[in-house]
């Protein structure tokens, strides 16, 4: 079954522990943590000290989305802070192949993200090396944006390519994911959905359960 990765960026920053426990108990699989540097993306979110502090309060898989220029500089630190899965942007790495190897050397799983306007072909040669590809469905930097429709086609193309190569790479989608477009995304071939505002706005526990009902229904 698909995995739900609630994005911490959408949580109540005054009560992170409470929100994390709620989504964990409701059945979320990953906790998506957005690290931003104010350079690769316009905004600044949080960094290693916050990731490390939260590590103690949950058993959720820490899926750290590095929206940072040359993230290779932080691979070791983010792993030490508690990341299980480290995701770097293809657009932010001068030597992507080397960054992926360095992530694996820390013992973490490695993912590569691509912005909406970056073609799927940008990750073609690296596909056998990565555990997951993240298709950004908004321009990264902020929560609560609208899903960009043409990215759905990128999910289909990538799933097709992964099949062709006989791989079982996870395909994650991040940005503007809602209860209304989740089914379509799964059908296109995504199997890890990030959701910030659509989980944490309203009743987070209830929202997670609704997502999981859709996942159950569209089980492949
Ligand atoms: C945006 C971040 C997302 C963000 C998603 O750049 O990468 O993870 O938190 O938020 P929603 O689900 O509200 O679009
Ligand atoms: Zn993200």
PDB file of C-alpha atoms and ligand atoms in Angstrom:
ATOM      1  CA  UNK A   1       0.000   0.000   0.000  1.00  0.00           C
ATOM      2  CA  UNK A   2       1.060   3.594  -0.577  1.00  0.00           C
ATOM      3  CA  UNK A   3       2.701   5.604   2.194  1.00  0.00           C
ATOM      4  CA  UNK A   4       1.527   8.931   3.579  1.00  0.00           C
ATOM      5  CA  UNK A   5       4.236  11.420   4.534  1.00  0.00           C
ATOM      6  CA  UNK A   6       2.728  14.339   6.455  1.00  0.00           C
ATOM      7  CA  UNK A   7       4.873  17.438   5.988  1.00  0.00           C
ATOM      8  CA  UNK A   8       5.944  19.022   9.256  1.00  0.00           C
ATOM      9  CA  UNK A   9       5.837  22.426   7.591  1.00  0.00           C
ATOM     10  CA  UNK A  10       2.044  22.272   7.813  1.00  0.00           C
ATOM     11  CA  UNK A  11       2.039  21.353  11.533  1.00  0.00           C
ATOM     12  CA  UNK A  12       1.499  23.616  14.534  1.00  0.00           C
ATOM     13  CA  UNK A  13       5.021  24.836  15.328  1.00  0.00           C
ATOM     14  CA  UNK A  14       3.994  25.494  18.941  1.00  0.00           C
ATOM     15  CA  UNK A  15       2.996  21.835  19.337  1.00  0.00           C
ATOM     16  CA  UNK A  16       5.141  19.774  17.022  1.00  0.00           C
ATOM     17  CA  UNK A  17       5.359  16.767  19.303  1.00  0.00           C
ATOM     18  CA  UNK A  18       1.592  16.598  19.699  1.00  0.00           C
ATOM     19  CA  UNK A  19       0.962  16.844  15.950  1.00  0.00           C
ATOM     20  CA  UNK A  20       3.615  14.225  15.185  1.00  0.00           C
ATOM     21  CA  UNK A  21       2.142  11.769  17.683  1.00  0.00           C
ATOM     22  CA  UNK A  22      -1.328  12.313  16.243  1.00  0.00           C
ATOM     23  CA  UNK A  23      -0.313  11.519  12.659  1.00  0.00           C
ATOM     24  CA  UNK A  24       1.820   8.575  13.769  1.00  0.00           C
ATOM     25  CA  UNK A  25      -1.041   7.038  15.750  1.00  0.00           C
ATOM     26  CA  UNK A  26      -3.403   7.564  12.809  1.00  0.00           C
ATOM     27  CA  UNK A  27      -1.141   5.497  10.546  1.00  0.00           C
ATOM     28  CA  UNK A  28       1.200   7.837   8.659  1.00  0.00           C
ATOM     29  CA  UNK A  29       4.379   6.064   7.518  1.00  0.00           C
ATOM     30  CA  UNK A  30       6.930   8.848   7.065  1.00  0.00           C
ATOM     31  CA  UNK A  31       7.427  12.272   8.555  1.00  0.00           C
ATOM     32  CA  UNK A  32       8.455  14.660   5.772  1.00  0.00           C
ATOM     33  CA  UNK A  33      10.840  17.354   7.020  1.00  0.00           C
ATOM     34  CA  UNK A  34      11.502  20.312   4.736  1.00  0.00           C
ATOM     35  CA  UNK A  35      14.905  21.902   5.262  1.00  0.00           C
ATOM     36  CA  UNK A  36      15.258  25.209   3.358  1.00  0.00           C
ATOM     37  CA  UNK A  37      18.257  27.499   3.039  1.00  0.00           C
ATOM     38  CA  UNK A  38      16.810  30.737   1.664  1.00  0.00           C
ATOM     39  CA  UNK A  39      19.009  30.315  -1.435  1.00  0.00           C
ATOM     40  CA  UNK A  40      17.798  27.267  -3.347  1.00  0.00           C
ATOM     41  CA  UNK A  41      14.286  28.348  -2.333  1.00  0.00           C
ATOM     42  CA  UNK A  42      13.212  31.811  -1.175  1.00  0.00           C
ATOM     43  CA  UNK A  43      12.225  30.721   2.313  1.00  0.00           C
ATOM     44  CA  UNK A  44      14.051  29.446   5.410  1.00  0.00           C
ATOM     45  CA  UNK A  45      12.367  26.746   7.498  1.00  0.00           C
ATOM     46  CA  UNK A  46      14.338  24.765  10.093  1.00  0.00           C
ATOM     47  CA  UNK A  47      17.536  22.761  10.226  1.00  0.00           C
ATOM     48  CA  UNK A  48      19.391  19.992  11.968  1.00  0.00           C
ATOM     49  CA  UNK A  49      18.724  20.984  15.616  1.00  0.00           C
ATOM     50  CA  UNK A  50      14.982  20.702  15.063  1.00  0.00           C
ATOM     51  CA  UNK A  51      15.294  17.377  13.216  1.00  0.00           C
ATOM     52  CA  UNK A  52      17.483  16.021  16.052  1.00  0.00           C
ATOM     53  CA  UNK A  53      15.138  17.244  18.789  1.00  0.00           C
ATOM     54  CA  UNK A  54      12.151  15.544  17.162  1.00  0.00           C
ATOM     55  CA  UNK A  55      13.992  12.257  16.598  1.00  0.00           C
ATOM     56  CA  UNK A  56      13.302  11.206  20.196  1.00  0.00           C
ATOM     57  CA  UNK A  57       9.562  11.663  20.102  1.00  0.00           C
ATOM     58  CA  UNK A  58       8.591   9.391  17.233  1.00  0.00           C
ATOM     59  CA  UNK A  59       9.372   6.150  15.456  1.00  0.00           C
ATOM     60  CA  UNK A  60       8.243   7.520  12.081  1.00  0.00           C
ATOM     61  CA  UNK A  61      10.660   7.277   9.165  1.00  0.00           C
ATOM     62  CA  UNK A  62      12.349  10.689   8.835  1.00  0.00           C
ATOM     63  CA  UNK A  63      12.148  11.703   5.197  1.00  0.00           C
ATOM     64  CA  UNK A  64      14.277  14.852   4.967  1.00  0.00           C
ATOM     65  CA  UNK A  65      13.692  16.996   1.885  1.00  0.00           C
ATOM     66  CA  UNK A  66      16.766  19.196   1.454  1.00  0.00           C
ATOM     67  CA  UNK A  67      15.826  22.366  -0.406  1.00  0.00           C
ATOM     68  CA  UNK A  68      19.388  23.539  -0.099  1.00  0.00           C
ATOM     69  CA  UNK A  69      22.175  24.483  -2.557  1.00  0.00           C
ATOM     70  CA  UNK A  70      24.944  21.868  -2.640  1.00  0.00           C
ATOM     71  CA  UNK A  71      23.342  19.659   0.031  1.00  0.00           C
ATOM     72  CA  UNK A  72      26.434  17.449   0.000  1.00  0.00           C
ATOM     73  CA  UNK A  73      27.749  19.825   2.675  1.00  0.00           C
ATOM     74  CA  UNK A  74      25.091  18.584   5.109  1.00  0.00           C
ATOM     75  CA  UNK A  75      24.654  14.897   4.293  1.00  0.00           C
ATOM     76  CA  UNK A  76      26.557  13.698   7.351  1.00  0.00           C
ATOM     77  CA  UNK A  77      24.950  16.194   9.719  1.00  0.00           C
ATOM     78  CA  UNK A  78      21.418  15.461   8.586  1.00  0.00           C
ATOM     79  CA  UNK A  79      22.010  11.729   8.944  1.00  0.00           C
ATOM     80  CA  UNK A  80      23.392  12.257  12.452  1.00  0.00           C
ATOM     81  CA  UNK A  81      20.337  14.352  13.275  1.00  0.00           C
ATOM     82  CA  UNK A  82      18.161  11.316  12.515  1.00  0.00           C
ATOM     83  CA  UNK A  83      17.308  11.230   8.815  1.00  0.00           C
ATOM     84  CA  UNK A  84      16.392   7.791   7.455  1.00  0.00           C
ATOM     85  CA  UNK A  85      15.865   9.032   3.931  1.00  0.00           C
ATOM     86  CA  UNK A  86      17.750  12.009   2.511  1.00  0.00           C
ATOM     87  CA  UNK A  87      16.331  13.724  -0.551  1.00  0.00           C
ATOM     88  CA  UNK A  88      18.390  16.192  -2.573  1.00  0.00           C
ATOM     89  CA  UNK A  89      17.385  18.258  -5.599  1.00  0.00           C
ATOM     90  CA  UNK A  90      18.973  17.386  -8.935  1.00  0.00           C
ATOM     91  CA  UNK A  91      19.037  21.139  -9.649  1.00  0.00           C
ATOM     92  CA  UNK A  92      21.042  21.867  -6.489  1.00  0.00           C
ATOM     93  CA  UNK A  93      23.844  19.323  -6.910  1.00  0.00           C
ATOM     94  CA  UNK A  94      26.882  19.874  -9.105  1.00  0.00           C
ATOM     95  CA  UNK A  95      27.845  16.218  -8.700  1.00  0.00           C
ATOM     96  CA  UNK A  96      24.606  14.350  -8.162  1.00  0.00           C
ATOM     97  CA  UNK A  97      26.061  10.873  -8.582  1.00  0.00           C
ATOM     98  CA  UNK A  98      28.631  11.540  -5.887  1.00  0.00           C
ATOM     99  CA  UNK A  99      26.048  13.022  -3.496  1.00  0.00           C
ATOM    100  CA  UNK A 100      23.869   9.918  -3.855  1.00  0.00           C
ATOM    101  CA  UNK A 101      26.851   7.686  -3.036  1.00  0.00           C
ATOM    102  CA  UNK A 102      27.704   9.790  -0.020  1.00  0.00           C
ATOM    103  CA  UNK A 103      24.132   9.519   1.265  1.00  0.00           C
ATOM    104  CA  UNK A 104      24.285   5.736   0.938  1.00  0.00           C
ATOM    105  CA  UNK A 105      27.630   5.647   2.705  1.00  0.00           C
ATOM    106  CA  UNK A 106      25.972   7.153   5.801  1.00  0.00           C
ATOM    107  CA  UNK A 107      23.516   4.235   5.810  1.00  0.00           C
ATOM    108  CA  UNK A 108      20.540   6.391   4.843  1.00  0.00           C
ATOM    109  CA  UNK A 109      18.271   5.805   1.866  1.00  0.00           C
ATOM    110  CA  UNK A 110      18.771   8.280  -0.975  1.00  0.00           C
ATOM    111  CA  UNK A 111      16.221  10.192  -3.013  1.00  0.00           C
ATOM    112  CA  UNK A 112      16.446  12.766  -5.761  1.00  0.00           C
ATOM    113  CA  UNK A 113      13.873  15.523  -6.247  1.00  0.00           C
ATOM    114  CA  UNK A 114      13.042  17.417  -9.429  1.00  0.00           C
ATOM    115  CA  UNK A 115      11.241  20.741  -9.715  1.00  0.00           C
ATOM    116  CA  UNK A 116       8.104  21.015 -11.845  1.00  0.00           C
ATOM    117  CA  UNK A 117       9.921  22.351 -14.931  1.00  0.00           C
ATOM    118  CA  UNK A 118      12.762  19.809 -14.746  1.00  0.00           C
ATOM    119  CA  UNK A 119      12.149  16.921 -17.148  1.00  0.00           C
ATOM    120  CA  UNK A 120      11.965  13.335 -15.907  1.00  0.00           C
ATOM    121  CA  UNK A 121      14.916  12.557 -18.202  1.00  0.00           C
ATOM    122  CA  UNK A 122      17.144  14.530 -15.787  1.00  0.00           C
ATOM    123  CA  UNK A 123      17.107  11.547 -13.400  1.00  0.00           C
ATOM    124  CA  UNK A 124      17.169   8.783 -15.998  1.00  0.00           C
ATOM    125  CA  UNK A 125      20.806   7.779 -15.607  1.00  0.00           C
ATOM    126  CA  UNK A 126      20.726   7.928 -11.816  1.00  0.00           C
ATOM    127  CA  UNK A 127      17.518   5.859 -11.448  1.00  0.00           C
ATOM    128  CA  UNK A 128      19.260   2.556 -10.650  1.00  0.00           C
ATOM    129  CA  UNK A 129      21.145   4.305  -7.839  1.00  0.00           C
ATOM    130  CA  UNK A 130      18.276   5.945  -5.965  1.00  0.00           C
ATOM    131  CA  UNK A 131      15.654   4.521  -3.646  1.00  0.00           C
ATOM    132  CA  UNK A 132      13.079   7.194  -4.443  1.00  0.00           C
ATOM    133  CA  UNK A 133      12.387  10.029  -6.868  1.00  0.00           C
ATOM    134  CA  UNK A 134      10.427  13.039  -5.668  1.00  0.00           C
ATOM    135  CA  UNK A 135       8.353  14.780  -8.311  1.00  0.00           C
ATOM    136  CA  UNK A 136       7.660  18.297  -7.052  1.00  0.00           C
ATOM    137  CA  UNK A 137       4.129  19.300  -7.955  1.00  0.00           C
ATOM    138  CA  UNK A 138       4.572  22.937  -6.846  1.00  0.00           C
ATOM    139  CA  UNK A 139       7.574  25.240  -7.020  1.00  0.00           C
ATOM    140  CA  UNK A 140       9.336  24.387  -3.770  1.00  0.00           C
ATOM    141  CA  UNK A 141       9.585  26.770  -0.850  1.00  0.00           C
ATOM    142  CA  UNK A 142       6.149  27.091   0.702  1.00  0.00           C
ATOM    143  CA  UNK A 143       3.287  24.961   1.934  1.00  0.00           C
ATOM    144  CA  UNK A 144      -0.304  25.496   0.891  1.00  0.00           C
ATOM    145  CA  UNK A 145       0.260  26.032  -2.852  1.00  0.00           C
ATOM    146  CA  UNK A 146      -1.883  24.704  -5.683  1.00  0.00           C
ATOM    147  CA  UNK A 147      -0.989  21.462  -7.446  1.00  0.00           C
ATOM    148  CA  UNK A 148       0.511  22.071 -10.915  1.00  0.00           C
ATOM    149  CA  UNK A 149      -1.474  19.736 -13.234  1.00  0.00           C
ATOM    150  CA  UNK A 150       1.249  18.912 -15.813  1.00  0.00           C
ATOM    151  CA  UNK A 151       3.331  17.221 -13.109  1.00  0.00           C
ATOM    152  CA  UNK A 152       0.836  14.327 -13.122  1.00  0.00           C
ATOM    153  CA  UNK A 153       2.093  13.377 -16.567  1.00  0.00           C
ATOM    154  CA  UNK A 154       5.651  13.346 -15.193  1.00  0.00           C
ATOM    155  CA  UNK A 155       4.571  10.779 -12.595  1.00  0.00           C
ATOM    156  CA  UNK A 156       3.167   8.558 -15.358  1.00  0.00           C
ATOM    157  CA  UNK A 157       6.305   8.892 -17.460  1.00  0.00           C
ATOM    158  CA  UNK A 158       8.562   8.100 -14.538  1.00  0.00           C
ATOM    159  CA  UNK A 159       6.537   5.048 -13.454  1.00  0.00           C
ATOM    160  CA  UNK A 160       6.678   3.765 -17.018  1.00  0.00           C
ATOM    161  CA  UNK A 161      10.454   4.253 -17.154  1.00  0.00           C
ATOM    162  CA  UNK A 162      10.988   2.590 -13.763  1.00  0.00           C
ATOM    163  CA  UNK A 163       9.009  -0.421 -15.020  1.00  0.00           C
ATOM    164  CA  UNK A 164      10.948  -0.533 -18.282  1.00  0.00           C
ATOM    165  CA  UNK A 165      14.191  -0.690 -16.331  1.00  0.00           C
ATOM    166  CA  UNK A 166      12.806  -3.427 -14.076  1.00  0.00           C
ATOM    167  CA  UNK A 167      13.293  -1.295 -10.955  1.00  0.00           C
ATOM    168  CA  UNK A 168      10.962  -0.752  -8.021  1.00  0.00           C
ATOM    169  CA  UNK A 169      11.937   2.831  -7.242  1.00  0.00           C
ATOM    170  CA  UNK A 170       9.507   4.678  -4.997  1.00  0.00           C
ATOM    171  CA  UNK A 171       7.830   7.690  -6.560  1.00  0.00           C
ATOM    172  CA  UNK A 172       6.942  10.507  -4.204  1.00  0.00           C
ATOM    173  CA  UNK A 173       4.833  13.561  -4.977  1.00  0.00           C
ATOM    174  CA  UNK A 174       5.053  16.760  -2.935  1.00  0.00           C
ATOM    175  CA  UNK A 175       3.027  19.944  -3.149  1.00  0.00           C
ATOM    176  CA  UNK A 176      -0.695  20.592  -3.299  1.00  0.00           C
ATOM    177  CA  UNK A 177      -1.589  16.961  -2.581  1.00  0.00           C
ATOM    178  CA  UNK A 178      -5.156  16.694  -1.294  1.00  0.00           C
ATOM    179  CA  UNK A 179      -7.861  14.137  -0.606  1.00  0.00           C
ATOM    180  CA  UNK A 180      -9.253  15.109  -4.030  1.00  0.00           C
ATOM    181  CA  UNK A 181      -6.183  14.372  -6.153  1.00  0.00           C
ATOM    182  CA  UNK A 182      -4.619  11.513  -4.142  1.00  0.00           C
ATOM    183  CA  UNK A 183      -6.341   8.742  -6.085  1.00  0.00           C
ATOM    184  CA  UNK A 184      -5.298  10.176  -9.435  1.00  0.00           C
ATOM    185  CA  UNK A 185      -1.690  10.414  -8.232  1.00  0.00           C
ATOM    186  CA  UNK A 186      -1.644   6.807  -7.083  1.00  0.00           C
ATOM    187  CA  UNK A 187      -3.151   5.702 -10.355  1.00  0.00           C
ATOM    188  CA  UNK A 188      -0.448   7.590 -12.232  1.00  0.00           C
ATOM    189  CA  UNK A 189       2.142   5.548 -10.343  1.00  0.00           C
ATOM    190  CA  UNK A 190       3.073   7.508  -7.218  1.00  0.00           C
ATOM    191  CA  UNK A 191       3.369   5.450  -4.034  1.00  0.00           C
ATOM    192  CA  UNK A 192       4.532   8.012  -1.441  1.00  0.00           C
ATOM    193  CA  UNK A 193       2.404  11.141  -1.016  1.00  0.00           C
ATOM    194  CA  UNK A 194       3.521  14.176   0.956  1.00  0.00           C
ATOM    195  CA  UNK A 195       0.746  16.282   2.427  1.00  0.00           C
ATOM    196  CA  UNK A 196       1.176  19.378   4.584  1.00  0.00           C
ATOM    197  CA  UNK A 197      -1.869  21.581   4.703  1.00  0.00           C
ATOM    198  CA  UNK A 198      -4.299  18.832   3.738  1.00  0.00           C
ATOM    199  CA  UNK A 199      -3.192  16.825   6.793  1.00  0.00           C
ATOM    200  CA  UNK A 200      -2.658  19.523   9.408  1.00  0.00           C
ATOM    201  CA  UNK A 201      -5.501  21.874   8.522  1.00  0.00           C
ATOM    202  CA  UNK A 202      -8.548  20.757  10.506  1.00  0.00           C
ATOM    203  CA  UNK A 203      -8.281  17.424  12.315  1.00  0.00           C
ATOM    204  CA  UNK A 204      -4.888  15.819  11.485  1.00  0.00           C
ATOM    205  CA  UNK A 205      -5.813  12.346  12.795  1.00  0.00           C
ATOM    206  CA  UNK A 206      -9.040  12.285  10.812  1.00  0.00           C
ATOM    207  CA  UNK A 207      -7.295  13.606   7.674  1.00  0.00           C
ATOM    208  CA  UNK A 208      -4.628  10.890   7.844  1.00  0.00           C
ATOM    209  CA  UNK A 209      -7.352   8.254   8.127  1.00  0.00           C
ATOM    210  CA  UNK A 210      -9.126   9.660   5.060  1.00  0.00           C
ATOM    211  CA  UNK A 211      -5.918   9.496   3.031  1.00  0.00           C
ATOM    212  CA  UNK A 212      -5.344   5.918   4.166  1.00  0.00           C
ATOM    213  CA  UNK A 213      -8.876   4.939   3.117  1.00  0.00           C
ATOM    214  CA  UNK A 214      -8.074   6.189  -0.390  1.00  0.00           C
ATOM    215  CA  UNK A 215      -4.761   4.275  -0.332  1.00  0.00           C
ATOM    216  CA  UNK A 216      -6.589   1.120   0.714  1.00  0.00           C
ATOM    217  CA  UNK A 217      -9.134   1.541  -2.105  1.00  0.00           C
ATOM    218  CA  UNK A 218      -6.531   2.111  -4.795  1.00  0.00           C
ATOM    219  CA  UNK A 219      -4.186  -0.621  -3.612  1.00  0.00           C
ATOM    220  CA  UNK A 220      -2.261  -2.137  -6.481  1.00  0.00           C
TER     221      UNK A 220
HETATM  222  C1  LIG B   1       7.086  22.773  -0.304  1.00  0.00           C
HETATM  223  C2  LIG B   1       7.487  21.606   0.549  1.00  0.00           C
HETATM  224  C3  LIG B   1       6.348  20.742   0.887  1.00  0.00           C
HETATM  225  C4  LIG B   1       5.210  21.423   1.630  1.00  0.00           C
HETATM  226  C5  LIG B   1       3.959  20.804   1.099  1.00  0.00           C
HETATM  227  O1  LIG B   1       8.157  23.314  -0.945  1.00  0.00           O
HETATM  228  O2  LIG B   1       8.460  20.802  -0.077  1.00  0.00           O
HETATM  229  O3  LIG B   1       6.725  19.542   1.530  1.00  0.00           O
HETATM  230  O4  LIG B   1       5.261  21.320   3.016  1.00  0.00           O
HETATM  231  O5  LIG B   1       2.879  21.479   1.595  1.00  0.00           O
HETATM  232  P1  LIG B   1       1.411  21.308   1.007  1.00  0.00           P
HETATM  233  O6  LIG B   1       1.049  19.871   1.126  1.00  0.00           O
HETATM  234  O7  LIG B   1       0.592  22.205   1.856  1.00  0.00           O
HETATM  235  O8  LIG B   1       1.450  21.748  -0.447  1.00  0.00           O
HETATM  236 ZN1  LIG B   2       8.831  18.811   0.812  1.00  0.00          ZN
END
